[in-house]
Amino acid sequence: MSTTNEEIHKFLEEAIAENEVMLFMKGTPDAPRCGFSMRTSGALTALGVRYAAMDILPDPRIREELSAISDWPTIPQLFVQGKLVGGCDIVMEMYETGELAELLGVDQPEDVEPEPPSVRPAAPMQLENRLEG
Amino acid sequence: MANLSKTVPTTDDLKQRIEQALPGADVQVEDLNGGGDHFRAEVVSDRFDGLSRIEQHKLVYDVFGNEIGGAIHALSLKTSTPGGNQ
C-alpha cells in the first residue's frame, strides 16, 4: 500500500470540489453495505439526480481523512457544491420536507415514503461490516 | 456480563451527557437494537436557535467525540428548538 494519507486527503478534496453532488458511503448505491448509506443513496436515486458516490470501506484512511476535511464523524456524508449537507438523518429529513429537491434543483416526487429495505442478496461479509453495520 | 454492562453505554448515560452539555435541553434517547451501539436521540434545545441542522447535530456529536464510530457505532439525531426548527 503505497498511497499516502496526503494523497488520499487531496483526492477527497478534489472529489468534493469536482462533483456537484458527491456522496461518501459504505458500499455503493447498487450494493450498499449499511442501512444509513442505503437510505441516503436511495433518496438521491429517488430524486433522479446524477451523483458521484465513493465507497469509503476499502481503506480506513479514507474515512479518517474525510472526517478531517468535513469535521463530521459519521458515514454517509453528502456534499453539494462543495459543501457538507449532512449525514443520513439530515438528508432524509430534507428529502421528506422537499428541501433536498429544492437544493438540488429537481421536482419533489409525489411519494416520498422511505423505501423499504431492499431484499438484495447479502454482500460477502467482512469483519468491518459486521462491526459497523 | 458484568463487564459488558460496564463498557456498553446506556440510553441514560447518553441522555445525561447531552443534558449536561446542553443545559435545559429536552432529551429522549432510545437504543435502536438493544445492543448498546445504535442509538437515536431527539434533542430539543434553545441552544440550537439560529443554527443550521449541521451545526445543531455537531453540537450533539461533539459531546461524544471519538466515541461516535467507536463505542457508539451509530447515533441517529433529530434536533429542534422549543419553538420548532428554522
PDB file of C-alpha atoms in Angstrom:
ATOM      1  CA  MET A   1       0.000   0.000   0.000  1.00  0.00           C
ATOM      2  CA  SER A   2       1.957   2.970  -1.256  1.00  0.00           C
ATOM      3  CA  THR A   3      -0.734   5.639  -1.203  1.00  0.00           C
ATOM      4  CA  THR A   4      -0.009   8.274   1.407  1.00  0.00           C
ATOM      5  CA  ASN A   5      -2.540   9.967   3.675  1.00  0.00           C
ATOM      6  CA  GLU A   6      -1.755  13.238   1.927  1.00  0.00           C
ATOM      7  CA  GLU A   7      -2.667  11.710  -1.421  1.00  0.00           C
ATOM      8  CA  ILE A   8      -5.950  10.396  -0.045  1.00  0.00           C
ATOM      9  CA  HIS A   9      -6.704  13.784   1.509  1.00  0.00           C
ATOM     10  CA  LYS A  10      -6.026  15.567  -1.778  1.00  0.00           C
ATOM     11  CA  PHE A  11      -8.068  13.030  -3.744  1.00  0.00           C
ATOM     12  CA  LEU A  12     -11.053  13.540  -1.434  1.00  0.00           C
ATOM     13  CA  GLU A  13     -10.830  17.317  -1.631  1.00  0.00           C
ATOM     14  CA  GLU A  14     -10.761  17.112  -5.415  1.00  0.00           C
ATOM     15  CA  ALA A  15     -13.717  14.706  -5.483  1.00  0.00           C
ATOM     16  CA  ILE A  16     -15.728  17.134  -3.330  1.00  0.00           C
ATOM     17  CA  ALA A  17     -14.743  20.117  -5.456  1.00  0.00           C
ATOM     18  CA  GLU A  18     -15.271  18.481  -8.847  1.00  0.00           C
ATOM     19  CA  ASN A  19     -18.578  16.688  -8.280  1.00  0.00           C
ATOM     20  CA  GLU A  20     -21.609  18.873  -7.760  1.00  0.00           C
ATOM     21  CA  VAL A  21     -23.336  16.095  -5.803  1.00  0.00           C
ATOM     22  CA  MET A  22     -20.833  13.868  -4.016  1.00  0.00           C
ATOM     23  CA  LEU A  23     -21.827  11.067  -1.660  1.00  0.00           C
ATOM     24  CA  PHE A  24     -19.380   9.172   0.540  1.00  0.00           C
ATOM     25  CA  MET A  25     -20.921   5.925   1.702  1.00  0.00           C
ATOM     26  CA  LYS A  26     -20.314   2.375   2.874  1.00  0.00           C
ATOM     27  CA  GLY A  27     -20.611   0.240  -0.235  1.00  0.00           C
ATOM     28  CA  THR A  28     -22.055   1.518  -3.499  1.00  0.00           C
ATOM     29  CA  PRO A  29     -25.539   2.735  -4.494  1.00  0.00           C
ATOM     30  CA  ASP A  30     -26.129  -0.684  -6.116  1.00  0.00           C
ATOM     31  CA  ALA A  31     -24.725  -2.632  -3.192  1.00  0.00           C
ATOM     32  CA  PRO A  32     -24.850  -0.503  -0.031  1.00  0.00           C
ATOM     33  CA  ARG A  33     -23.173  -2.072   2.983  1.00  0.00           C
ATOM     34  CA  CYS A  34     -25.018  -0.156   5.684  1.00  0.00           C
ATOM     35  CA  GLY A  35     -28.646   0.863   6.186  1.00  0.00           C
ATOM     36  CA  PHE A  36     -27.797   4.543   6.634  1.00  0.00           C
ATOM     37  CA  SER A  37     -25.832   4.622   3.394  1.00  0.00           C
ATOM     38  CA  MET A  38     -28.626   2.720   1.650  1.00  0.00           C
ATOM     39  CA  ARG A  39     -31.300   5.231   2.668  1.00  0.00           C
ATOM     40  CA  THR A  40     -29.186   8.230   1.746  1.00  0.00           C
ATOM     41  CA  SER A  41     -28.231   6.992  -1.717  1.00  0.00           C
ATOM     42  CA  GLY A  42     -31.846   5.810  -2.122  1.00  0.00           C
ATOM     43  CA  ALA A  43     -33.118   9.362  -1.565  1.00  0.00           C
ATOM     44  CA  LEU A  44     -30.756  10.746  -4.218  1.00  0.00           C
ATOM     45  CA  THR A  45     -31.735   7.997  -6.629  1.00  0.00           C
ATOM     46  CA  ALA A  46     -35.440   8.660  -5.958  1.00  0.00           C
ATOM     47  CA  LEU A  47     -34.927  12.325  -6.848  1.00  0.00           C
ATOM     48  CA  GLY A  48     -33.350  11.266 -10.127  1.00  0.00           C
ATOM     49  CA  VAL A  49     -30.241  13.402  -9.724  1.00  0.00           C
ATOM     50  CA  ARG A  50     -26.842  12.486 -11.057  1.00  0.00           C
ATOM     51  CA  TYR A  51     -24.414  12.000  -8.231  1.00  0.00           C
ATOM     52  CA  ALA A  52     -20.953  10.652  -7.659  1.00  0.00           C
ATOM     53  CA  ALA A  53     -20.571   8.040  -4.943  1.00  0.00           C
ATOM     54  CA  MET A  54     -17.451   6.748  -3.286  1.00  0.00           C
ATOM     55  CA  ASP A  55     -17.151   3.674  -1.106  1.00  0.00           C
ATOM     56  CA  ILE A  56     -15.131   4.536   1.990  1.00  0.00           C
ATOM     57  CA  LEU A  57     -14.702   0.940   3.157  1.00  0.00           C
ATOM     58  CA  PRO A  58     -11.696  -0.263   1.104  1.00  0.00           C
ATOM     59  CA  ASP A  59      -9.192   1.726   3.206  1.00  0.00           C
ATOM     60  CA  PRO A  60      -9.850   3.003   6.760  1.00  0.00           C
ATOM     61  CA  ARG A  61      -7.759   6.077   5.990  1.00  0.00           C
ATOM     62  CA  ILE A  62     -10.434   7.309   3.566  1.00  0.00           C
ATOM     63  CA  ARG A  63     -12.823   7.766   6.457  1.00  0.00           C
ATOM     64  CA  GLU A  64     -10.157   9.343   8.665  1.00  0.00           C
ATOM     65  CA  GLU A  65      -9.186  11.884   6.047  1.00  0.00           C
ATOM     66  CA  LEU A  66     -12.790  12.580   5.075  1.00  0.00           C
ATOM     67  CA  SER A  67     -13.789  13.310   8.667  1.00  0.00           C
ATOM     68  CA  ALA A  68     -10.728  15.553   8.978  1.00  0.00           C
ATOM     69  CA  ILE A  69     -11.960  17.554   5.988  1.00  0.00           C
ATOM     70  CA  SER A  70     -15.626  17.675   6.958  1.00  0.00           C
ATOM     71  CA  ASP A  71     -15.373  17.725  10.767  1.00  0.00           C
ATOM     72  CA  TRP A  72     -18.234  15.231  10.669  1.00  0.00           C
ATOM     73  CA  PRO A  73     -17.841  11.882  12.446  1.00  0.00           C
ATOM     74  CA  THR A  74     -20.175   9.507  10.662  1.00  0.00           C
ATOM     75  CA  ILE A  75     -20.793   7.947   7.243  1.00  0.00           C
ATOM     76  CA  PRO A  76     -22.591   8.645   4.904  1.00  0.00           C
ATOM     77  CA  GLN A  77     -21.691  12.233   4.107  1.00  0.00           C
ATOM     78  CA  LEU A  78     -23.361  14.184   1.318  1.00  0.00           C
ATOM     79  CA  PHE A  79     -21.683  17.197  -0.256  1.00  0.00           C
ATOM     80  CA  VAL A  80     -23.463  19.523  -2.660  1.00  0.00           C
ATOM     81  CA  GLN A  81     -21.442  22.159  -4.495  1.00  0.00           C
ATOM     82  CA  GLY A  82     -18.503  21.520  -2.216  1.00  0.00           C
ATOM     83  CA  LYS A  83     -20.461  21.980   0.997  1.00  0.00           C
ATOM     84  CA  LEU A  84     -21.372  19.321   3.546  1.00  0.00           C
ATOM     85  CA  VAL A  85     -25.151  18.914   3.640  1.00  0.00           C
ATOM     86  CA  GLY A  86     -25.180  16.222   6.303  1.00  0.00           C
ATOM     87  CA  GLY A  87     -25.442  12.555   7.083  1.00  0.00           C
ATOM     88  CA  CYS A  88     -28.371  10.185   6.824  1.00  0.00           C
ATOM     89  CA  ASP A  89     -30.631  11.926   9.365  1.00  0.00           C
ATOM     90  CA  ILE A  90     -30.318  15.374   7.840  1.00  0.00           C
ATOM     91  CA  VAL A  91     -30.532  14.145   4.248  1.00  0.00           C
ATOM     92  CA  MET A  92     -33.655  12.073   4.970  1.00  0.00           C
ATOM     93  CA  GLU A  93     -35.288  14.928   6.859  1.00  0.00           C
ATOM     94  CA  MET A  94     -34.558  17.292   3.960  1.00  0.00           C
ATOM     95  CA  TYR A  95     -35.778  14.673   1.487  1.00  0.00           C
ATOM     96  CA  GLU A  96     -39.090  14.324   3.258  1.00  0.00           C
ATOM     97  CA  THR A  97     -39.655  18.074   3.601  1.00  0.00           C
ATOM     98  CA  GLY A  98     -38.723  18.779  -0.027  1.00  0.00           C
ATOM     99  CA  GLU A  99     -35.673  20.859   0.931  1.00  0.00           C
ATOM    100  CA  LEU A 100     -33.319  18.367  -0.709  1.00  0.00           C
ATOM    101  CA  ALA A 101     -35.180  18.522  -4.023  1.00  0.00           C
ATOM    102  CA  GLU A 102     -35.059  22.302  -3.811  1.00  0.00           C
ATOM    103  CA  LEU A 103     -31.332  22.306  -3.037  1.00  0.00           C
ATOM    104  CA  LEU A 104     -30.658  20.002  -5.965  1.00  0.00           C
ATOM    105  CA  GLY A 105     -32.979  21.875  -8.310  1.00  0.00           C
ATOM    106  CA  VAL A 106     -35.315  18.967  -9.060  1.00  0.00           C
ATOM    107  CA  ASP A 107     -39.022  18.312  -8.543  1.00  0.00           C
ATOM    108  CA  GLN A 108     -40.130  16.632  -5.350  1.00  0.00           C
ATOM    109  CA  PRO A 109     -41.576  13.172  -6.134  1.00  0.00           C
ATOM    110  CA  GLU A 110     -45.196  12.690  -5.093  1.00  0.00           C
ATOM    111  CA  ASP A 111     -44.452   9.652  -2.993  1.00  0.00           C
ATOM    112  CA  VAL A 112     -41.622  10.305  -0.571  1.00  0.00           C
ATOM    113  CA  GLU A 113     -42.225   7.397   1.764  1.00  0.00           C
ATOM    114  CA  PRO A 114     -38.812   5.995   2.694  1.00  0.00           C
ATOM    115  CA  GLU A 115     -38.133   2.947   0.588  1.00  0.00           C
ATOM    116  CA  PRO A 116     -38.419  -0.391   2.342  1.00  0.00           C
ATOM    117  CA  PRO A 117     -35.128  -2.171   2.927  1.00  0.00           C
ATOM    118  CA  SER A 118     -34.068  -3.874  -0.269  1.00  0.00           C
ATOM    119  CA  VAL A 119     -34.008  -7.626  -0.333  1.00  0.00           C
ATOM    120  CA  ARG A 120     -30.937  -7.941  -2.497  1.00  0.00           C
ATOM    121  CA  PRO A 121     -28.661 -10.851  -1.645  1.00  0.00           C
ATOM    122  CA  ALA A 122     -26.241 -10.128   1.157  1.00  0.00           C
ATOM    123  CA  ALA A 123     -22.827  -8.919   0.080  1.00  0.00           C
ATOM    124  CA  PRO A 124     -19.855 -11.012   1.118  1.00  0.00           C
ATOM    125  CA  MET A 125     -19.416 -10.457   4.838  1.00  0.00           C
ATOM    126  CA  GLN A 126     -16.267  -8.823   6.077  1.00  0.00           C
ATOM    127  CA  LEU A 127     -15.281  -8.177   9.641  1.00  0.00           C
ATOM    128  CA  GLU A 128     -15.578  -4.425   9.263  1.00  0.00           C
ATOM    129  CA  ASN A 129     -19.164  -4.627   8.055  1.00  0.00           C
ATOM    130  CA  ARG A 130     -20.119  -6.882  10.871  1.00  0.00           C
ATOM    131  CA  LEU A 131     -18.720  -4.369  13.330  1.00  0.00           C
ATOM    132  CA  GLU A 132     -20.112  -1.253  11.757  1.00  0.00           C
ATOM    133  CA  GLY A 133     -23.341  -2.401  10.166  1.00  0.00           C
TER     134      GLY A 133
ATOM    135  CA  MET B   1     -21.889  -9.947  31.659  1.00  0.00           C
ATOM    136  CA  ALA B   2     -20.803  -7.571  34.443  1.00  0.00           C
ATOM    137  CA  ASN B   3     -18.005  -6.395  32.206  1.00  0.00           C
ATOM    138  CA  LEU B   4     -20.304  -5.901  29.286  1.00  0.00           C
ATOM    139  CA  SER B   5     -22.754  -3.696  31.141  1.00  0.00           C
ATOM    140  CA  LYS B   6     -19.853  -1.516  32.235  1.00  0.00           C
ATOM    141  CA  THR B   7     -18.400  -0.856  28.809  1.00  0.00           C
ATOM    142  CA  VAL B   8     -21.596  -0.519  26.810  1.00  0.00           C
ATOM    143  CA  PRO B   9     -23.159   2.944  27.077  1.00  0.00           C
ATOM    144  CA  THR B  10     -26.800   3.077  28.138  1.00  0.00           C
ATOM    145  CA  THR B  11     -29.569   5.380  26.985  1.00  0.00           C
ATOM    146  CA  ASP B  12     -29.419   7.057  30.418  1.00  0.00           C
ATOM    147  CA  ASP B  13     -25.666   7.692  30.024  1.00  0.00           C
ATOM    148  CA  LEU B  14     -26.221   9.361  26.684  1.00  0.00           C
ATOM    149  CA  LYS B  15     -29.205  11.349  27.912  1.00  0.00           C
ATOM    150  CA  GLN B  16     -27.292  12.653  30.948  1.00  0.00           C
ATOM    151  CA  ARG B  17     -24.257  13.627  28.944  1.00  0.00           C
ATOM    152  CA  ILE B  18     -26.284  15.529  26.360  1.00  0.00           C
ATOM    153  CA  GLU B  19     -28.243  17.267  29.106  1.00  0.00           C
ATOM    154  CA  GLN B  20     -25.005  18.265  30.845  1.00  0.00           C
ATOM    155  CA  ALA B  21     -23.583  19.716  27.650  1.00  0.00           C
ATOM    156  CA  LEU B  22     -26.807  21.492  26.706  1.00  0.00           C
ATOM    157  CA  PRO B  23     -28.397  22.621  29.981  1.00  0.00           C
ATOM    158  CA  GLY B  24     -32.165  22.841  29.846  1.00  0.00           C
ATOM    159  CA  ALA B  25     -32.418  20.581  26.786  1.00  0.00           C
ATOM    160  CA  ASP B  26     -35.244  18.092  26.470  1.00  0.00           C
ATOM    161  CA  VAL B  27     -33.528  14.820  25.532  1.00  0.00           C
ATOM    162  CA  GLN B  28     -35.022  11.455  24.566  1.00  0.00           C
ATOM    163  CA  VAL B  29     -32.686   8.576  23.772  1.00  0.00           C
ATOM    164  CA  GLU B  30     -33.607   5.126  22.531  1.00  0.00           C
ATOM    165  CA  ASP B  31     -31.452   2.100  21.924  1.00  0.00           C
ATOM    166  CA  LEU B  32     -32.451   1.052  18.436  1.00  0.00           C
ATOM    167  CA  ASN B  33     -31.444  -2.595  18.541  1.00  0.00           C
ATOM    168  CA  GLY B  34     -30.950  -3.193  22.252  1.00  0.00           C
ATOM    169  CA  GLY B  35     -27.240  -3.757  21.685  1.00  0.00           C
ATOM    170  CA  GLY B  36     -25.974  -0.505  23.173  1.00  0.00           C
ATOM    171  CA  ASP B  37     -24.358   0.631  19.947  1.00  0.00           C
ATOM    172  CA  HIS B  38     -27.094   2.025  17.688  1.00  0.00           C
ATOM    173  CA  PHE B  39     -28.888   4.896  19.347  1.00  0.00           C
ATOM    174  CA  ARG B  40     -31.404   7.506  18.345  1.00  0.00           C
ATOM    175  CA  ALA B  41     -31.627  10.805  20.200  1.00  0.00           C
ATOM    176  CA  GLU B  42     -34.215  13.544  19.915  1.00  0.00           C
ATOM    177  CA  VAL B  43     -32.932  16.773  21.375  1.00  0.00           C
ATOM    178  CA  VAL B  44     -34.904  19.976  21.852  1.00  0.00           C
ATOM    179  CA  SER B  45     -32.772  22.900  22.987  1.00  0.00           C
ATOM    180  CA  ASP B  46     -32.840  26.675  22.700  1.00  0.00           C
ATOM    181  CA  ARG B  47     -29.071  26.456  22.118  1.00  0.00           C
ATOM    182  CA  PHE B  48     -29.942  25.351  18.570  1.00  0.00           C
ATOM    183  CA  ASP B  49     -31.652  28.650  17.864  1.00  0.00           C
ATOM    184  CA  GLY B  50     -30.309  30.213  14.685  1.00  0.00           C
ATOM    185  CA  LEU B  51     -28.054  27.241  13.857  1.00  0.00           C
ATOM    186  CA  SER B  52     -28.207  25.123  10.705  1.00  0.00           C
ATOM    187  CA  ARG B  53     -29.037  21.423  11.058  1.00  0.00           C
ATOM    188  CA  ILE B  54     -25.368  20.605  10.508  1.00  0.00           C
ATOM    189  CA  GLU B  55     -24.357  22.922  13.340  1.00  0.00           C
ATOM    190  CA  GLN B  56     -27.094  21.547  15.603  1.00  0.00           C
ATOM    191  CA  HIS B  57     -26.012  17.961  15.033  1.00  0.00           C
ATOM    192  CA  LYS B  58     -22.360  18.858  15.522  1.00  0.00           C
ATOM    193  CA  LEU B  59     -23.144  20.301  18.952  1.00  0.00           C
ATOM    194  CA  VAL B  60     -24.516  16.897  19.960  1.00  0.00           C
ATOM    195  CA  TYR B  61     -21.828  14.841  18.207  1.00  0.00           C
ATOM    196  CA  ASP B  62     -19.172  16.948  19.952  1.00  0.00           C
ATOM    197  CA  VAL B  63     -20.407  15.667  23.318  1.00  0.00           C
ATOM    198  CA  PHE B  64     -19.167  12.202  22.385  1.00  0.00           C
ATOM    199  CA  GLY B  65     -16.080  12.941  20.288  1.00  0.00           C
ATOM    200  CA  ASN B  66     -14.267   9.809  19.206  1.00  0.00           C
ATOM    201  CA  GLU B  67     -16.864   7.525  20.774  1.00  0.00           C
ATOM    202  CA  ILE B  68     -19.017   8.121  17.682  1.00  0.00           C
ATOM    203  CA  GLY B  69     -17.935   5.406  15.305  1.00  0.00           C
ATOM    204  CA  GLY B  70     -16.205   3.710  18.250  1.00  0.00           C
ATOM    205  CA  ALA B  71     -18.137   2.523  21.313  1.00  0.00           C
ATOM    206  CA  ILE B  72     -21.220   4.225  19.925  1.00  0.00           C
ATOM    207  CA  HIS B  73     -21.372   2.865  16.406  1.00  0.00           C
ATOM    208  CA  ALA B  74     -24.290   4.967  15.328  1.00  0.00           C
ATOM    209  CA  LEU B  75     -26.147   7.886  16.829  1.00  0.00           C
ATOM    210  CA  SER B  76     -29.135   8.964  14.816  1.00  0.00           C
ATOM    211  CA  LEU B  77     -30.208  12.518  15.629  1.00  0.00           C
ATOM    212  CA  LYS B  78     -33.262  14.697  15.409  1.00  0.00           C
ATOM    213  CA  THR B  79     -32.721  18.197  16.716  1.00  0.00           C
ATOM    214  CA  SER B  80     -35.084  21.125  17.097  1.00  0.00           C
ATOM    215  CA  THR B  81     -35.666  24.269  19.101  1.00  0.00           C
ATOM    216  CA  PRO B  82     -38.531  24.703  21.585  1.00  0.00           C
ATOM    217  CA  GLY B  83     -40.267  26.908  19.012  1.00  0.00           C
ATOM    218  CA  GLY B  84     -39.761  24.390  16.183  1.00  0.00           C
ATOM    219  CA  ASN B  85     -36.966  24.279  13.638  1.00  0.00           C
ATOM    220  CA  GLN B  86     -35.957  27.181  11.432  1.00  0.00           C
TER     221      GLN B  86
END
